[in-house]
Short mmCIF file of C-alpha atoms in Angstrom, two decimals:
data_model
loop_
_atom_site.label_atom_id
_atom_site.label_comp_id
_atom_site.label_asym_id
_atom_site.label_seq_id
_atom_site.Cartn_x
_atom_site.Cartn_y
_atom_site.Cartn_z
CA SER A 1190 -0.14 0.11 -0.07
CA ASN A 1191 1.28 3.70 -1.06
CA SER A 1192 0.81 5.98 1.81
CA ARG A 1193 2.02 8.65 0.09
CA ILE A 1194 -0.51 11.72 -0.53
CA THR A 1195 -0.20 13.14 -3.98
CA TYR A 1196 -1.80 16.70 -4.30
CA LEU A 1197 -3.39 17.37 -7.52
CA PRO A 1198 -5.22 20.31 -8.80
CA LEU A 1199 -8.83 20.10 -9.45
CA CYS A 1200 -8.23 23.61 -11.82
CA LEU A 1201 -5.52 24.51 -13.88
CA GLY A 1202 -3.01 26.29 -11.70
CA TYR A 1203 -4.62 25.33 -8.33
CA ARG A 1204 -7.55 28.10 -8.89
CA GLU A 1205 -10.05 25.99 -6.89
CA GLN A 1206 -8.06 27.17 -3.91
CA THR A 1207 -8.83 30.82 -4.26
CA ASN A 1208 -12.14 32.52 -2.85
CA CYS A 1209 -12.22 30.41 0.10
CA SER A 1210 -15.93 30.75 1.70
CA ASP A 1211 -14.76 29.37 5.15
CA PRO A 1212 -12.77 32.16 6.96
CA ALA A 1213 -10.95 29.39 9.11
CA ARG A 1214 -9.39 27.88 5.85
CA VAL A 1215 -8.02 31.25 4.45
CA GLY A 1216 -4.38 31.08 4.53
CA LEU A 1217 -3.79 34.91 3.11
CA GLU A 1218 -5.29 37.21 1.04
CA CYS A 1219 -3.91 38.85 -2.20
CA GLU A 1220 -4.88 39.95 -5.72
CA VAL A 1221 -5.45 37.38 -8.32
CA ASP A 1222 -5.81 38.38 -11.76
CA GLY A 1223 -6.34 42.17 -10.05
CA HIS A 1224 -8.90 41.13 -8.01
CA VAL A 1225 -8.82 40.94 -4.13
CA SER A 1226 -8.99 37.04 -3.18
CA SER A 1227 -8.44 34.40 -0.52
CA VAL A 1228 -5.83 31.73 -0.83
CA ALA A 1229 -6.59 28.34 1.00
CA ASP A 1230 -4.19 27.69 4.12
CA GLN A 1231 -3.71 24.33 2.61
CA ILE A 1232 -2.00 25.44 -0.25
CA VAL A 1233 0.21 28.30 0.76
CA CYS A 1234 3.90 27.10 1.41
CA ASN A 1235 2.61 23.46 1.19
CA PRO A 1236 6.24 21.51 0.82
CA LYS A 1237 4.47 18.84 -1.22
CA ILE A 1238 3.36 21.34 -3.92
CA ARG A 1239 6.30 23.97 -3.72
CA ASP A 1240 6.89 24.10 -7.18
CA ARG A 1241 3.82 25.24 -8.45
CA GLU A 1242 2.92 28.62 -9.90
CA SER A 1243 2.07 31.54 -7.48
CA LEU A 1244 -1.78 32.23 -7.79
CA CYS A 1245 -1.21 35.95 -6.27
CA ASP A 1246 -0.44 38.36 -8.50
CA ASP A 1247 2.54 39.54 -6.54
CA GLY A 1248 3.70 36.03 -5.45
CA LEU A 1249 3.00 36.51 -1.80
CA ASP A 1250 1.31 32.77 -1.44
CA THR A 1251 5.10 31.43 -2.51
CA ALA A 1252 6.88 33.41 -0.32
CA CYS A 1253 8.00 30.81 1.66
CA LEU A 1254 11.27 29.91 3.64
CA GLU A 1255 13.02 26.39 4.43
CA LEU A 1256 14.32 26.99 7.67
CA SER A 1257 15.06 23.18 8.28
CA PHE A 1258 14.24 19.74 6.77
CA SER A 1259 10.86 19.75 8.54
CA CYS A 1260 10.12 23.61 8.56
CA TYR A 1261 8.69 25.08 5.26
CA ILE A 1262 6.66 28.41 6.35
CA HIS A 1263 5.61 31.45 4.86
CA LYS A 1264 7.79 34.41 5.46
CA HIS A 1265 4.99 36.06 7.70
CA ARG A 1266 4.84 33.39 9.90
CA PHE A 1267 8.61 33.85 10.79
CA CYS A 1268 9.44 35.55 14.21
CA ASP A 1269 5.59 36.08 14.57
CA GLY A 1270 5.87 34.80 18.68
CA ILE A 1271 3.73 31.67 17.28
CA GLN A 1272 5.84 28.07 17.08
CA ASP A 1273 4.62 26.76 13.59
CA CYS A 1274 7.36 24.32 12.97
CA ALA A 1275 7.67 21.27 15.06
CA ASP A 1276 11.09 21.76 15.62
CA GLY A 1277 10.35 25.28 16.70
CA MET A 1278 13.19 26.73 14.35
CA ASP A 1279 10.77 29.44 13.16
CA GLU A 1280 11.26 31.13 16.38
CA ARG A 1281 14.45 29.90 17.68
CA LEU A 1282 16.21 31.44 14.61
CA CYS A 1283 15.12 34.87 16.00
CA SER A 1284 17.85 35.35 18.52
CA ASP A 1285 20.27 34.79 15.91
CA ILE A 1286 19.16 37.71 13.31
CA THR A 1287 20.52 41.06 13.91
CA TYR A 1288 19.37 44.25 11.62
CA GLN A 1289 22.12 46.73 10.63
CA GLN A 1290 20.78 50.44 9.84
#
């Protein structure tokens, strides 16, 4: 038995993952083809489909960081005070970052 899950789009370019009617499933909002839309959380920075083309006109839904083998998250979830990665890398690395102005 093959336990690997394959994500296949229902529509070309995963377009079915836009305009979510359930607010709990919205990953982010952006412009898609010039119109404000939502993109489903399940597709934002999903490591199983990381090579897909962006749905957002500005590429926001594919602005992801690979912090470790098990941590692939959206850049807005990095150092936000909430641990999103199982290994905690998204918050642990924050103390190592310095900003020079």
